Amino acid sequence: MLIDSHAHLDSPRYTDDRAAMLRRANDAGVEAVLAIGIGEGPSEMHQALGICRQFNGQPGVPRLYASAGVYPHNTPEIDDAVLARLDSLLAEPEVIACGEIGLDYYHEGAPHEIQREGFIRQLTVAAARKRPILIHCRPKDGTMDAWDDLFLVLDEVWKPTGLGGIMHCFGGSYEQARRSLDLGFLVSFAGNLTYPKAQPLRDVAARLPLDGLLVETDAPWLAPAPNRGKRNEPAWVGQTAQVLADTLQLEAQEIATATTKNFNRLFRLGSGMGN
């Protein structure tokens, strides 16, 4: 059984077949999915929790958890009311993480200083609620600027909490992965690990310890190589897990067992949680 550690289940692209999509995931051996609560902005942070409550307990669907957070380019919208809403969501038992939050210098959007300020303000809320964080970090091509700024913040603000988190859709270097692990983060690989030109990323993955890894879809984006260009969905997380297994010269079941154990350890979940 696999866990998809990052999927945007509230995407409008699932409006017409969300229940069927979740059943396909269950049929493909996906035990649980972490639904990401960023929506199209802070006013939609609650949607992932709503999906959890709609589908948890229904037969034939994975166990669902939720997160809540403000995406880097929406940080100009953060005010006291948004932070209060975030705090309220993180208090809910199904909302096990704050995110995805972080820094994005790749796309033109929120000024870098506004992103960092909004990131730190969310870290304060997450720390008070003792929720691990889901990190989005994307630098400009050929630079390490976002990573450098990210680690400055994490070292000062987050490391003392000991709460850790997930480096979502990891695309950095071995040094950045190693530093993430040292800070108590798990490194999560998405469908881009399967792409033909992703050998440098697979080389990084090959050097990482099994107890530091997760797999995800980032659905509806980043469909793995066999389905690239199509709408992604949690049922396909096994394709990424298989490539990760091949990279580490392990059986797919070993990846499934390890990543499930890692997810449950990070979020302090028992086998009886959820459905």
XYZ file of C-alpha atoms in Angstrom:
275
model
C 0.000 0.000 0.000
C 1.215 3.468 -0.936
C 0.618 6.967 0.391
C 0.362 9.918 -1.979
C 1.899 12.598 0.200
C 0.794 15.566 -1.925
C -2.276 15.910 -4.156
C -4.539 18.862 -4.886
C -7.817 16.981 -4.598
C -9.815 20.224 -4.565
C -8.721 21.089 -8.106
C -11.636 22.004 -10.392
C -10.174 19.452 -12.811
C -11.698 16.735 -10.605
C -15.140 18.312 -10.308
C -16.820 15.820 -12.634
C -15.227 12.599 -11.363
C -13.675 13.169 -7.928
C -15.314 10.103 -6.346
C -14.343 7.853 -9.258
C -10.792 9.255 -9.169
C -10.499 8.350 -5.476
C -11.839 4.851 -6.122
C -9.214 4.374 -8.841
C -6.556 5.333 -6.327
C -7.857 2.773 -3.844
C -7.961 0.104 -6.547
C -4.326 0.946 -7.413
C -3.211 0.264 -3.838
C -3.129 3.833 -2.526
C -3.841 3.633 1.189
C -3.962 7.351 1.979
C -3.687 10.775 0.340
C -2.666 14.102 1.838
C -4.982 16.686 0.247
C -3.277 20.054 -0.081
C -5.238 23.035 1.215
C -4.048 26.074 -0.669
C -6.757 26.343 -3.320
C -6.462 29.386 -5.529
C -5.794 31.565 -2.497
C -6.406 31.908 1.245
C -10.185 32.027 0.840
C -10.039 28.400 -0.385
C -7.723 26.931 2.276
C -10.654 25.024 3.762
C -11.529 23.069 0.628
C -9.129 20.176 1.251
C -10.617 19.640 4.709
C -14.074 19.657 3.184
C -13.092 16.902 0.766
C -11.668 14.850 3.632
C -14.932 15.117 5.515
C -16.967 14.341 2.427
C -15.145 11.142 1.524
C -13.566 9.722 4.688
C -15.479 6.668 5.795
C -16.874 5.921 2.361
C -16.096 2.410 1.117
C -13.574 2.007 -1.666
C -11.664 5.279 -1.205
C -8.261 5.931 0.439
C -7.953 7.486 3.864
C -7.712 11.257 3.404
C -5.814 13.857 5.390
C -5.603 17.597 4.724
C -3.217 20.514 4.975
C -3.797 24.260 5.004
C -1.531 27.105 4.011
C -0.875 30.092 1.774
C 1.167 29.488 -1.394
C 4.186 31.773 -1.890
C 2.610 33.904 -4.600
C -0.516 34.455 -2.508
C 1.432 35.788 0.483
C 0.471 39.441 -0.281
C -3.056 38.387 0.779
C -1.927 37.384 4.271
C -3.358 39.494 7.077
C -4.442 38.817 10.651
C -7.753 37.350 9.485
C -6.025 34.920 7.116
C -3.654 33.812 9.855
C -6.575 33.315 12.240
C -8.299 31.168 9.599
C -5.117 29.165 9.124
C -4.796 28.653 12.860
C -8.403 27.471 13.067
C -7.885 24.965 10.247
C -4.663 23.611 11.753
C -6.605 22.927 14.940
C -8.805 20.404 13.121
C -7.724 16.769 13.602
C -7.774 15.941 9.879
C -5.464 18.866 9.076
C -2.087 17.325 9.836
C 0.243 19.787 8.077
C 0.733 23.429 7.172
C 1.384 23.927 3.490
C 2.342 24.074 0.884
C 4.301 27.130 1.918
C 7.755 28.422 1.112
C 9.511 30.428 -1.581
C 9.077 30.567 -5.365
C 11.541 32.726 -7.245
C 11.025 30.929 -10.572
C 7.756 32.585 -11.518
C 7.135 36.305 -11.530
C 4.807 36.983 -8.639
C 4.978 38.152 -5.070
C 8.139 40.114 -4.180
C 10.726 37.926 -2.482
C 10.632 39.872 0.767
C 6.825 39.543 0.948
C 7.153 35.807 0.357
C 9.696 35.446 3.162
C 7.607 37.531 5.559
C 4.470 35.518 4.795
C 6.404 32.275 5.114
C 7.703 33.207 8.567
C 4.275 34.297 9.781
C 2.846 30.913 8.772
C 5.710 29.088 10.475
C 4.757 30.814 13.712
C 1.172 29.571 13.423
C 2.266 26.034 12.466
C 4.702 25.873 15.378
C 2.029 26.889 17.869
C -0.234 24.126 16.528
C 2.675 21.652 16.382
C 2.053 20.857 12.728
C 4.853 19.809 10.337
C 5.195 21.925 7.210
C 5.084 21.180 3.477
C 7.739 23.167 1.644
C 7.539 24.541 -1.881
C 10.943 25.815 -2.992
C 11.730 26.764 -6.573
C 14.679 28.961 -7.511
C 15.323 30.679 -10.800
C 17.004 28.379 -13.288
C 20.715 28.103 -12.704
C 20.588 29.692 -9.265
C 20.268 28.617 -5.656
C 18.673 31.857 -4.463
C 15.397 30.431 -3.145
C 17.155 27.492 -1.471
C 19.647 29.801 0.235
C 16.893 32.033 1.577
C 14.785 29.038 2.574
C 17.488 27.454 4.687
C 18.257 30.760 6.395
C 14.646 30.904 7.572
C 14.398 27.227 8.477
C 17.629 27.258 10.470
C 16.545 30.278 12.494
C 12.792 29.807 12.850
C 11.871 26.183 12.234
C 14.770 23.994 13.349
C 14.234 24.825 17.049
C 10.682 23.447 16.875
C 11.853 19.933 15.957
C 8.645 19.455 13.962
C 10.210 18.843 10.549
C 8.114 18.485 7.442
C 8.259 17.502 3.783
C 10.308 18.927 0.934
C 7.534 18.629 -1.635
C 8.301 17.738 -5.255
C 12.008 17.820 -4.535
C 14.142 19.034 -7.420
C 17.315 20.229 -5.734
C 20.844 18.939 -5.314
C 22.163 16.233 -3.028
C 23.521 18.907 -0.691
C 20.066 20.492 -0.393
C 18.481 17.087 0.173
C 21.049 16.232 2.825
C 20.527 19.541 4.563
C 16.762 18.955 4.489
C 17.157 15.536 6.101
C 19.401 17.032 8.773
C 16.611 19.515 9.592
C 14.160 16.655 10.118
C 12.448 16.836 6.730
C 11.440 13.999 4.453
C 12.301 14.357 0.767
C 9.338 13.681 -1.518
C 9.637 12.772 -5.185
C 6.905 13.403 -7.754
C 6.277 12.316 -11.334
C 9.137 14.405 -12.690
C 11.488 11.772 -11.222
C 10.310 9.494 -14.053
C 11.116 11.846 -16.937
C 13.924 10.869 -19.334
C 15.892 14.081 -18.676
C 15.652 13.681 -14.878
C 18.738 11.493 -14.479
C 20.461 14.111 -12.255
C 17.456 13.959 -9.910
C 17.529 10.163 -9.918
C 21.231 10.360 -9.073
C 20.327 12.441 -6.017
C 17.610 9.991 -4.996
C 20.023 7.086 -5.264
C 22.187 8.618 -2.511
C 19.405 9.211 0.021
C 18.482 6.929 2.928
C 15.269 4.969 2.660
C 13.959 6.374 5.930
C 14.071 9.900 4.497
C 11.886 9.402 1.413
C 8.290 9.911 0.325
C 6.445 9.716 -2.993
C 3.695 12.000 -4.269
C 1.790 12.932 -7.390
C 1.313 16.712 -7.033
C -1.880 15.851 -8.910
C -3.360 17.137 -11.124
C 0.094 18.206 -12.352
C 3.316 16.326 -13.163
C 1.879 13.051 -14.405
C 4.598 10.370 -14.550
C 6.276 9.535 -17.843
C 3.777 6.935 -19.153
C 0.953 9.491 -18.769
C 2.885 12.728 -19.163
C 0.716 15.556 -20.412
C -2.467 14.066 -19.003
C -4.292 15.091 -15.853
C -2.444 13.398 -13.009
C -4.211 11.550 -10.190
C -3.231 9.652 -7.027
C -3.687 6.244 -8.692
C -0.470 6.925 -10.607
C 1.786 7.456 -7.591
C 2.870 3.840 -7.969
C 4.622 4.694 -11.226
C 6.863 7.152 -9.410
C 7.390 4.640 -6.610
C 8.493 2.039 -9.143
C 11.088 4.380 -10.666
C 12.324 5.256 -7.185
C 12.588 1.536 -6.396
C 14.547 0.919 -9.593
C 16.820 3.850 -8.768
C 17.563 2.448 -5.298
C 17.750 -1.133 -6.637
C 14.892 -2.212 -4.388
C 11.568 -3.932 -4.865
C 8.531 -1.682 -5.259
C 7.028 -3.168 -2.099
C 10.058 -2.017 -0.106
C 9.459 1.559 -1.270
C 5.758 1.310 -0.432
C 6.455 -0.033 3.054
C 9.206 2.481 3.816
C 7.419 5.590 2.537
C 4.235 4.656 4.394
C 6.231 4.162 7.587
C 8.014 7.486 7.054
C 4.742 9.361 6.521
C 3.140 7.861 9.616
C 6.232 8.617 11.699
C 6.399 12.267 10.646
C 2.746 12.900 11.396
C 2.596 10.558 14.403
C -0.207 8.535 12.847
C -1.308 5.084 13.862
C -2.545 2.382 11.522
C -6.077 2.889 12.792
C -6.298 6.599 11.936
C -8.671 7.922 9.289
C -11.420 5.775 7.765
